[in-house]
């Protein structure tokens, strides 16, 4: 009996010690938690109290509180503002980069110092070549803003010649106005009348083109690299592409273009770059 009594006392004592230790641990955790939470709650309460104190005109800081919470809030706001400014700066930098990229894609401009030119001086001669050689397209030729010129009519318009005036001149040289097919080759009077009408029409068309260009004296055509110019047209049988072949020595301003077989050979009258 005495044995069992001691046994029960030992078990009860062990359980009491375990509960004591467990209670102590819970107390420590609770204290630590209350300290952390209490600090945050204290800051929150002081922030609210400070705001109310300012609202009623009792001062910037409520009794028992410091301006720390307000400063913390202000600092947070400043950090947010700084972050916004950085974001704005980044956006501005991005926009600037975008503008720079857009600017770099703008066609280059040319001038007479670094490019061949074909202004009004040779305008009529080059248009005559385009028409008589049946040139339909071209590459490597630009206007003053760096936009590529891809057709004879566009070439003429760049120099101030209207598409209508260019077409009138083309009709004369191609024999459609006046109509060459209506001439009776066996009748000298008919041939003479046609030749006179043709000469008059040609002179009038040329004078109109010259007048158009005279109204745009500063207009010019630019060729940065004559070796990269191509002219496409018909040799009477098929479409051909001519590339730069050589500079005509007797006529230094004349540049010859030919296809591989030599059956298609338009030319261009050009002024050399003034920097050469």
Short mmCIF file of C-alpha atoms in Angstrom, two decimals:
data_model
loop_
_atom_site.label_atom_id
_atom_site.label_comp_id
_atom_site.label_asym_id
_atom_site.label_seq_id
_atom_site.Cartn_x
_atom_site.Cartn_y
_atom_site.Cartn_z
CA UNK A 1 0.00 0.00 0.00
CA UNK A 2 2.82 2.31 0.92
CA UNK A 3 4.46 1.42 -2.42
CA UNK A 4 1.44 2.45 -4.46
CA UNK A 5 1.09 5.68 -2.51
CA UNK A 6 4.69 6.66 -3.31
CA UNK A 7 4.19 5.62 -6.93
CA UNK A 8 1.18 7.92 -7.33
CA UNK A 9 3.06 10.80 -5.68
CA UNK A 10 5.98 10.37 -8.10
CA UNK A 11 3.67 10.36 -11.18
CA UNK A 12 1.83 13.43 -9.99
CA UNK A 13 5.11 15.24 -9.34
CA UNK A 14 6.43 14.43 -12.83
CA UNK A 15 3.24 15.69 -14.46
CA UNK A 16 3.37 18.90 -12.49
CA UNK A 17 6.95 19.54 -13.62
CA UNK A 18 6.00 18.94 -17.28
CA UNK A 19 3.08 21.35 -17.04
CA UNK A 20 5.33 23.89 -15.37
CA UNK A 21 7.88 23.75 -18.17
CA UNK A 22 5.15 23.92 -20.84
CA UNK A 23 3.57 26.93 -19.12
CA UNK A 24 6.94 28.67 -18.99
CA UNK A 25 7.49 28.14 -22.73
CA UNK A 26 4.01 29.44 -23.52
CA UNK A 27 4.67 32.49 -21.37
CA UNK A 28 7.96 33.25 -23.17
CA UNK A 29 6.35 32.95 -26.63
CA UNK A 30 3.40 35.07 -25.52
CA UNK A 31 5.66 37.80 -24.11
CA UNK A 32 7.76 37.91 -27.28
CA UNK A 33 4.65 38.04 -29.45
CA UNK A 34 3.07 40.79 -27.37
CA UNK A 35 6.28 42.83 -27.52
CA UNK A 36 6.40 42.71 -31.35
CA UNK A 37 2.66 43.24 -31.73
CA UNK A 38 2.62 45.90 -29.06
CA UNK A 39 5.26 47.93 -30.89
CA UNK A 40 3.32 47.81 -34.15
CA UNK A 41 0.03 48.60 -32.41
CA UNK A 42 1.65 51.44 -30.52
CA UNK A 43 2.95 52.90 -33.77
CA UNK A 44 -0.46 52.51 -35.38
CA UNK A 45 -2.29 54.13 -32.45
CA UNK A 46 0.18 57.03 -32.32
CA UNK A 47 -0.15 57.58 -36.07
CA UNK A 48 -3.94 57.81 -35.73
CA UNK A 49 -3.63 60.04 -32.63
CA UNK A 50 -1.19 62.38 -34.40
CA UNK A 51 -3.51 62.71 -37.42
CA UNK A 52 -6.47 63.53 -35.12
CA UNK A 53 -4.35 66.02 -33.18
CA UNK A 54 -3.44 67.81 -36.43
CA UNK A 55 -7.06 67.77 -37.60
CA UNK A 56 -8.34 69.54 -34.46
CA UNK A 57 -5.42 71.97 -34.39
CA UNK A 58 -3.89 70.63 -31.18
CA UNK A 59 -0.44 70.20 -32.65
CA UNK A 60 1.43 67.81 -34.86
CA UNK A 61 2.10 65.26 -32.11
CA UNK A 62 -0.44 63.78 -29.69
CA UNK A 63 0.37 63.55 -25.97
CA UNK A 64 2.49 60.49 -25.21
CA UNK A 65 3.45 59.97 -28.83
CA UNK A 66 6.44 61.06 -30.86
CA UNK A 67 6.65 62.15 -34.49
CA UNK A 68 8.39 58.90 -35.36
CA UNK A 69 5.31 57.24 -36.81
CA UNK A 70 4.53 60.32 -38.89
CA UNK A 71 8.11 60.48 -40.08
CA UNK A 72 8.00 56.80 -40.90
CA UNK A 73 4.83 57.35 -42.88
CA UNK A 74 6.37 60.35 -44.60
CA UNK A 75 9.50 58.35 -45.37
CA UNK A 76 7.38 55.58 -46.82
CA UNK A 77 5.56 58.15 -48.94
CA UNK A 78 8.87 59.63 -50.07
CA UNK A 79 10.16 56.17 -50.96
CA UNK A 80 6.99 55.56 -52.94
CA UNK A 81 7.37 58.91 -54.66
CA UNK A 82 11.01 58.14 -55.41
CA UNK A 83 10.01 54.78 -56.81
CA UNK A 84 7.41 56.52 -58.96
CA UNK A 85 10.02 59.04 -60.10
CA UNK A 86 12.43 56.22 -60.95
CA UNK A 87 9.67 54.51 -62.87
CA UNK A 88 8.87 57.76 -64.67
CA UNK A 89 12.57 58.27 -65.38
CA UNK A 90 12.81 54.72 -66.70
CA UNK A 91 9.74 55.32 -68.86
CA UNK A 92 11.21 58.59 -70.09
CA UNK A 93 14.47 56.82 -70.89
CA UNK A 94 12.52 54.16 -72.75
CA UNK A 95 10.66 56.83 -74.69
CA UNK A 96 13.93 58.56 -75.47
CA UNK A 97 15.38 55.27 -76.66
CA UNK A 98 12.29 54.72 -78.79
CA UNK A 99 12.62 58.22 -80.26
CA UNK A 100 16.29 57.58 -80.96
CA UNK A 101 15.43 54.29 -82.67
CA UNK A 102 12.73 56.03 -84.70
CA UNK A 103 15.17 58.79 -85.62
CA UNK A 104 17.78 56.26 -86.77
CA UNK A 105 15.27 54.76 -89.20
CA UNK A 106 14.66 58.13 -90.90
CA UNK A 107 16.04 58.15 -94.49
CA UNK A 108 19.40 59.90 -94.83
CA UNK A 109 19.65 63.22 -96.61
CA UNK A 110 22.13 63.86 -99.37
CA UNK A 111 24.03 66.83 -100.68
CA UNK A 112 26.16 67.64 -103.72
CA UNK A 113 29.41 67.28 -101.77
CA UNK A 114 29.06 63.51 -101.28
CA UNK A 115 26.69 62.41 -104.05
CA UNK A 116 26.26 62.49 -107.79
CA UNK A 117 23.49 64.87 -108.78
CA UNK A 118 21.09 65.12 -111.70
CA UNK A 119 19.18 68.33 -111.26
CA UNK A 120 17.47 70.54 -113.82
CA UNK A 121 20.70 70.90 -115.80
CA UNK A 122 20.41 67.34 -117.04
CA UNK A 123 16.76 66.76 -116.22
CA UNK A 124 15.39 66.92 -119.76
CA UNK A 125 18.23 64.80 -121.19
CA UNK A 126 17.65 62.04 -118.62
CA UNK A 127 13.88 62.08 -119.15
CA UNK A 128 14.44 61.76 -122.91
CA UNK A 129 16.63 58.70 -122.27
CA UNK A 130 14.04 57.11 -119.99
CA UNK A 131 11.36 57.47 -122.65
CA UNK A 132 13.33 56.45 -125.74
CA UNK A 133 15.01 53.51 -123.95
CA UNK A 134 11.71 52.39 -122.40
CA UNK A 135 12.97 52.56 -118.81
CA UNK A 136 10.26 51.54 -116.36
CA UNK A 137 11.99 51.36 -112.97
CA UNK A 138 15.18 52.25 -111.12
CA UNK A 139 17.01 51.85 -107.80
CA UNK A 140 19.81 53.70 -106.01
CA UNK A 141 18.45 57.16 -106.91
CA UNK A 142 17.06 59.47 -104.18
CA UNK A 143 15.41 62.80 -103.55
CA UNK A 144 16.87 65.36 -101.11
CA UNK A 145 15.09 63.71 -98.14
CA UNK A 146 16.58 60.29 -98.85
CA UNK A 147 13.41 58.78 -100.33
CA UNK A 148 14.21 56.36 -103.13
CA UNK A 149 12.98 57.22 -106.62
CA UNK A 150 11.69 54.10 -108.38
CA UNK A 151 10.17 55.28 -111.69
CA UNK A 152 10.80 57.85 -114.47
CA UNK A 153 7.61 59.76 -113.59
CA UNK A 154 8.72 59.98 -109.96
CA UNK A 155 12.11 61.20 -111.19
CA UNK A 156 10.37 63.95 -113.18
CA UNK A 157 8.08 64.92 -110.31
CA UNK A 158 11.06 65.25 -107.96
CA UNK A 159 12.43 67.92 -110.31
CA UNK A 160 9.08 69.72 -110.34
CA UNK A 161 7.71 68.31 -113.60
CA UNK A 162 4.05 67.30 -113.45
CA UNK A 163 3.07 63.75 -114.36
CA UNK A 164 0.82 65.17 -117.08
CA UNK A 165 3.64 67.14 -118.73
CA UNK A 166 5.96 64.14 -118.56
CA UNK A 167 3.32 61.91 -120.17
CA UNK A 168 2.71 64.48 -122.94
CA UNK A 169 6.42 64.44 -123.77
CA UNK A 170 6.44 60.63 -123.69
CA UNK A 171 3.50 60.50 -126.12
CA UNK A 172 5.39 62.75 -128.54
CA UNK A 173 8.61 60.72 -128.42
CA UNK A 174 6.72 57.42 -128.67
CA UNK A 175 4.94 58.64 -131.82
CA UNK A 176 1.39 58.59 -130.48
CA UNK A 177 0.81 62.37 -130.45
CA UNK A 178 0.91 63.22 -133.27
CA UNK A 179 0.12 59.68 -134.44
CA UNK A 180 3.00 58.34 -136.53
CA UNK A 181 0.95 55.38 -137.76
CA UNK A 182 -1.42 57.68 -139.64
CA UNK A 183 1.30 59.01 -141.93
CA UNK A 184 1.30 57.87 -145.56
CA UNK A 185 4.95 57.14 -146.14
CA UNK A 186 4.36 57.17 -149.91
CA UNK A 187 2.98 60.69 -149.81
CA UNK A 188 5.64 63.35 -149.35
CA UNK A 189 3.09 65.95 -148.31
CA UNK A 190 1.78 63.66 -145.60
CA UNK A 191 5.29 62.93 -144.35
CA UNK A 192 6.20 66.63 -144.39
CA UNK A 193 3.05 67.57 -142.47
CA UNK A 194 3.76 64.93 -139.84
CA UNK A 195 7.38 65.97 -139.40
CA UNK A 196 6.32 69.58 -138.89
CA UNK A 197 3.61 68.63 -136.42
CA UNK A 198 6.05 66.35 -134.56
CA UNK A 199 8.72 69.06 -134.27
CA UNK A 200 6.18 71.55 -132.96
CA UNK A 201 4.77 69.09 -130.44
CA UNK A 202 8.25 68.12 -129.26
CA UNK A 203 9.35 71.74 -128.81
CA UNK A 204 6.19 72.62 -126.91
CA UNK A 205 6.51 69.58 -124.63
CA UNK A 206 10.18 70.29 -123.92
CA UNK A 207 9.50 73.96 -123.19
CA UNK A 208 6.77 72.99 -120.74
CA UNK A 209 9.12 70.61 -118.91
CA UNK A 210 11.82 73.30 -118.77
CA UNK A 211 9.26 75.76 -117.39
CA UNK A 212 8.21 73.28 -114.71
CA UNK A 213 11.82 72.78 -113.60
CA UNK A 214 12.53 76.54 -113.71
CA UNK A 215 9.81 76.98 -111.08
CA UNK A 216 11.72 74.56 -108.82
CA UNK A 217 15.37 75.62 -109.27
CA UNK A 218 16.60 74.03 -106.04
CA UNK A 219 15.14 70.58 -106.81
CA UNK A 220 17.76 67.89 -107.27
CA UNK A 221 18.35 64.17 -107.65
CA UNK A 222 21.01 62.44 -105.53
CA UNK A 223 23.00 59.26 -106.13
CA UNK A 224 25.33 58.28 -103.23
CA UNK A 225 26.94 55.43 -105.18
CA UNK A 226 26.55 55.24 -108.96
CA UNK A 227 27.71 51.60 -108.96
CA UNK A 228 24.55 50.64 -107.03
CA UNK A 229 22.14 52.22 -109.52
CA UNK A 230 20.01 49.93 -111.68
CA UNK A 231 17.62 50.73 -114.51
CA UNK A 232 14.92 48.28 -115.57
CA UNK A 233 13.06 48.32 -118.86
CA UNK A 234 12.42 46.58 -122.16
CA UNK A 235 14.88 45.89 -124.94
CA UNK A 236 11.99 45.21 -127.31
CA UNK A 237 11.71 41.53 -126.46
CA UNK A 238 11.76 41.20 -122.68
CA UNK A 239 12.31 43.15 -119.51
CA UNK A 240 15.97 43.72 -118.71
CA UNK A 241 18.00 45.27 -115.90
CA UNK A 242 21.02 47.43 -116.64
CA UNK A 243 23.77 48.19 -114.12
CA UNK A 244 26.58 50.73 -114.20
CA UNK A 245 29.11 49.88 -116.91
CA UNK A 246 31.43 52.86 -117.40
CA UNK A 247 31.82 56.62 -117.58
CA UNK A 248 31.91 57.94 -121.13
CA UNK A 249 35.36 59.52 -121.46
CA UNK A 250 34.52 61.97 -124.29
CA UNK A 251 31.51 63.10 -122.27
CA UNK A 252 32.59 62.99 -118.57
CA UNK A 253 29.07 63.70 -117.37
CA UNK A 254 27.60 60.68 -119.19
CA UNK A 255 27.36 57.37 -117.30
CA UNK A 256 26.47 54.25 -119.26
CA UNK A 257 24.37 51.37 -117.92
CA UNK A 258 24.03 48.01 -119.71
CA UNK A 259 22.53 44.58 -119.25
CA UNK A 260 24.72 41.48 -119.52
CA UNK A 261 24.14 41.07 -123.26
CA UNK A 262 24.47 44.74 -124.14
CA UNK A 263 21.01 44.87 -125.74
CA UNK A 264 19.65 47.28 -123.15
CA UNK A 265 21.79 50.33 -122.42
CA UNK A 266 20.19 53.45 -120.96
CA UNK A 267 22.42 56.23 -119.68
CA UNK A 268 22.38 59.02 -117.10
CA UNK A 269 23.83 62.51 -117.27
CA UNK A 270 25.25 63.29 -113.82
CA UNK A 271 27.37 65.85 -112.03
CA UNK A 272 30.17 64.40 -109.91
CA UNK A 273 30.19 65.10 -106.15
CA UNK A 274 31.66 68.53 -105.50
CA UNK A 275 33.90 66.92 -102.86
CA UNK A 276 35.77 64.88 -105.48
#
